Structure formats: C-alpha cells, structure tokens
PDB file of C-alpha atoms in Angstrom:
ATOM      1  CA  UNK A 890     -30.179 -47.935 -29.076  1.00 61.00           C
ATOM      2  CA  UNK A 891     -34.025 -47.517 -29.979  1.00 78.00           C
ATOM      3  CA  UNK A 892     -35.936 -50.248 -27.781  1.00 92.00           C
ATOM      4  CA  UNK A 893     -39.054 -51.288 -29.775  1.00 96.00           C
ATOM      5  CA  UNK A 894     -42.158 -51.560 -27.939  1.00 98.00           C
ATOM      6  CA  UNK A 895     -43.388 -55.037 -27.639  1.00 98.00           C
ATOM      7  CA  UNK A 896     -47.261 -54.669 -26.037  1.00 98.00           C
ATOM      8  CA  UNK A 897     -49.703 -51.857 -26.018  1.00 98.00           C
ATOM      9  CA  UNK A 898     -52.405 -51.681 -23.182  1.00 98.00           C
ATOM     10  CA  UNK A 899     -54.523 -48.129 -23.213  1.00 98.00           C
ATOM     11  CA  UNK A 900     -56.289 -47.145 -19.591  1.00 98.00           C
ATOM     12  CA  UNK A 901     -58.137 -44.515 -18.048  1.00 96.00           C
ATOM     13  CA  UNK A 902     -57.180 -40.701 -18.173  1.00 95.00           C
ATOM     14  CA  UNK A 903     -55.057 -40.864 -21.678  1.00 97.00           C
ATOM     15  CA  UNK A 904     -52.813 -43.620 -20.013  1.00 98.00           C
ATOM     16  CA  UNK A 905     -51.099 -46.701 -21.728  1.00 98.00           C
ATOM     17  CA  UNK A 906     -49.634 -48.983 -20.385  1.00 98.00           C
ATOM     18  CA  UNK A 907     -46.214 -50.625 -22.183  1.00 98.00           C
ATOM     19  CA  UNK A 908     -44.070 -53.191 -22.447  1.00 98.00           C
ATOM     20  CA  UNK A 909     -40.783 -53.543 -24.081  1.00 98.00           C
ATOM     21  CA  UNK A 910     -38.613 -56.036 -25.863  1.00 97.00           C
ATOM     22  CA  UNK A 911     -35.692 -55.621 -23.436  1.00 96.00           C
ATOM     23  CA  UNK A 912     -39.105 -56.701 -21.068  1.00 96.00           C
ATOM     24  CA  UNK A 913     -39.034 -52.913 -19.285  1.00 97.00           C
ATOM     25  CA  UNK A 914     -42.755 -51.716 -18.341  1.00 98.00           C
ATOM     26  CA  UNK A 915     -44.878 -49.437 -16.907  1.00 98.00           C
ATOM     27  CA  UNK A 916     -47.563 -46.479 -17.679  1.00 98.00           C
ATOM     28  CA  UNK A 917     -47.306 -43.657 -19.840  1.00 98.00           C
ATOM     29  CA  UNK A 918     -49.609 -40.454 -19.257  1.00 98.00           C
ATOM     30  CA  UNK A 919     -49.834 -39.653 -23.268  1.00 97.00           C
ATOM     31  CA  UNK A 920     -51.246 -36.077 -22.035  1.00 96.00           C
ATOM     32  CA  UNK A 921     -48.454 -35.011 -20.531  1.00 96.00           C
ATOM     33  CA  UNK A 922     -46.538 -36.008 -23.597  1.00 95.00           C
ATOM     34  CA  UNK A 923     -48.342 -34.260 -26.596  1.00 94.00           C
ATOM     35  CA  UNK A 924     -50.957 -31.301 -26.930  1.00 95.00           C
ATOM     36  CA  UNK A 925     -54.552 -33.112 -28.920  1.00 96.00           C
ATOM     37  CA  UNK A 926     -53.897 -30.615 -31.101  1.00 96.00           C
ATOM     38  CA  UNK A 927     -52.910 -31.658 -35.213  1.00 95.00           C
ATOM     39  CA  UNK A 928     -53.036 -35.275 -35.499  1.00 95.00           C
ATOM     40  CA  UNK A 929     -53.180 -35.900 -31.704  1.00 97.00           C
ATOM     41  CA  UNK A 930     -56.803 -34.253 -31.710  1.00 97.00           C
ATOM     42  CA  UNK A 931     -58.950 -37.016 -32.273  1.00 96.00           C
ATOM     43  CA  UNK A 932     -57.704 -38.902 -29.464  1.00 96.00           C
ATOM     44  CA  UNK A 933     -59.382 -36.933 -27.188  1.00 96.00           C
ATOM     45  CA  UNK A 934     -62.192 -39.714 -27.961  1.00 96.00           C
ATOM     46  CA  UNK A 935     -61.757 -42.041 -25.402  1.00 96.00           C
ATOM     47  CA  UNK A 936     -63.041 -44.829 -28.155  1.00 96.00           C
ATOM     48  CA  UNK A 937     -60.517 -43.355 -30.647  1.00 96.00           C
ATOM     49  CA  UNK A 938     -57.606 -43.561 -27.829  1.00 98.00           C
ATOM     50  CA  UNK A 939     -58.562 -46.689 -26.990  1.00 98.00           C
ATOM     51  CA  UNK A 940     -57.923 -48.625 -30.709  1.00 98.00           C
ATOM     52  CA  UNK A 941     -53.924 -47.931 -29.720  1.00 98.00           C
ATOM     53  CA  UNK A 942     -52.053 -50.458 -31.420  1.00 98.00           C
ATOM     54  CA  UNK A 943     -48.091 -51.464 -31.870  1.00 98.00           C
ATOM     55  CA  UNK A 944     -46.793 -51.503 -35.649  1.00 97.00           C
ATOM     56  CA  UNK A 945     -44.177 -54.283 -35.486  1.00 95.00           C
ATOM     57  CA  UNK A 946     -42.537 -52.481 -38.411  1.00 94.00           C
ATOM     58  CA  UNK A 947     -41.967 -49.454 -36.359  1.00 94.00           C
ATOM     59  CA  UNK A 948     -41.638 -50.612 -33.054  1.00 96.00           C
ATOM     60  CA  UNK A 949     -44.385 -48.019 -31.218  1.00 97.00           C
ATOM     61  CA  UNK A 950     -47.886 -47.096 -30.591  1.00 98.00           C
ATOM     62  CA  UNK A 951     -49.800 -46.099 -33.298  1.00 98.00           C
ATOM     63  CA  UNK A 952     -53.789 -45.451 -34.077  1.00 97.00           C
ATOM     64  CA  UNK A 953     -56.171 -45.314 -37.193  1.00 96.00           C
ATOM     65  CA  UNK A 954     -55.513 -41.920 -37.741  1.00 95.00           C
ATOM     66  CA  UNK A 955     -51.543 -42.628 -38.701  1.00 95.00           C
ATOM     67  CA  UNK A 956     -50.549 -40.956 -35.169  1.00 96.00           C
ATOM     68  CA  UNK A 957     -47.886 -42.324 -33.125  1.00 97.00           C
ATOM     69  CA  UNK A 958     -45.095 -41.552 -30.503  1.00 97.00           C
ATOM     70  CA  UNK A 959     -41.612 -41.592 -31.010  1.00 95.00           C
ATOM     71  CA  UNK A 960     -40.976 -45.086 -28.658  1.00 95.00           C
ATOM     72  CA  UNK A 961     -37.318 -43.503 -27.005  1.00 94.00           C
ATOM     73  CA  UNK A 962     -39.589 -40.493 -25.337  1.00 94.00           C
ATOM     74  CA  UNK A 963     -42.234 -43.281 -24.060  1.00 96.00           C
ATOM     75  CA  UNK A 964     -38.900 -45.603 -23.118  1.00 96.00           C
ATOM     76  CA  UNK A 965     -37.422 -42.806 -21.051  1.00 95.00           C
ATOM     77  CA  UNK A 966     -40.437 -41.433 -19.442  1.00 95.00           C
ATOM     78  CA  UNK A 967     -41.305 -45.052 -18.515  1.00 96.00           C
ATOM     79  CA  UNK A 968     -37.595 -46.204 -17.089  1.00 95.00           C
ATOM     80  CA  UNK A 969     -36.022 -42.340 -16.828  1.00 93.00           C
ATOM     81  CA  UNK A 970     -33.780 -43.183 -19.405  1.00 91.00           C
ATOM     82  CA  UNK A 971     -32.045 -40.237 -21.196  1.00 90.00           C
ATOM     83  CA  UNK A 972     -33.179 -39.626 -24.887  1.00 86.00           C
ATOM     84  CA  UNK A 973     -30.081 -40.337 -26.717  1.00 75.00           C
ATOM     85  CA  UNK A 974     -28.959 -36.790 -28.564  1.00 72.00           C
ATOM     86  CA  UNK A 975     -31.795 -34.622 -26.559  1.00 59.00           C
ATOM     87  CA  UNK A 976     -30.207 -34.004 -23.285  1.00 53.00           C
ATOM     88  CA  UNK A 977     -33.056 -34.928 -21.773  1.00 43.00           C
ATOM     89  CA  UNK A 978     -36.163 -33.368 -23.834  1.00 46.00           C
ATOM     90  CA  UNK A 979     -38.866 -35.219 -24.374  1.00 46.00           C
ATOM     91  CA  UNK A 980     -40.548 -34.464 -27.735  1.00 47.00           C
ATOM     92  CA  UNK A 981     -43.643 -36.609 -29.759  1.00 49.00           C
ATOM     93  CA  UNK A 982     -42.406 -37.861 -33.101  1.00 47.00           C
TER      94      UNK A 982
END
C-alpha cells in the first residue's frame, strides 16, 4: 500500500527531508534518485529545488515545473522498504 507523503522539507546538496502519514521520516538524496536530465533539469537551481512542495491529491513531492517522484521509491529509500512489484528497483515516476 502507497504511503502518501505528509511534509516536504528541501536541504542542502539536492536533499529533502520527508515525512509520512504512517509518521515514518527521514532524508532523501533526490540525486541519487534521478539524472537532471528531461524534466528533472531545472532543479539543478538550488532556488528551483528549493520551491518543493506536496500535492495532497497525489500524495508526493512535486515543483513548478510539473516534476515529481513516485512517493513508494522515496518511502523505501527512506525506511528500506521493498517497492511493491519491483523487486527492489528504485525508479522516478
């Protein structure tokens, strides 16, 4: 079951720190998650990073651009939970 991210914090070094509704948290290095290539590319901008939000309606991270993460990959890499159907792979929505 999908757990829908609750509270969006971004920090230093492409990092954001996240809460969930089932209250799990921690840090997420987006870097390590997704190339800033495509859509990802402007958030190489530190200010553009930075204006991270959560869409209620979706239940992850988004920003201006209409870029966001899929929130099971940011749930597992946060509590090492496996992704449900991707033994394990960790893929950006």
């Amino acid at each position: 079951m999908m757990k829908d991210i609750v509270a969006a914090k971004p920090l230093d070094g492409y990092r954001l720190h996240l809460r969930f509704e089932d209250g799990a948290e921690g840090n997420v290095d987006v870097s390590a998650l997704v190339p800033f290539t495509g859509v990802f590319a402007v958030l190489r901008e530190p200010e553009t990073f930075a204006a991270v939000r959560v869409d209620p309606e979706l239940g992850t991270v988004v920003w201006p651009n209409g870029a966001d993460l899929d929130p099971a990959v940011l749930y597992s890499s946060i509590t090492g939970a496996p992704l449900p159907g991707m033994g394990g792979a960790q893929h950006a929505r």
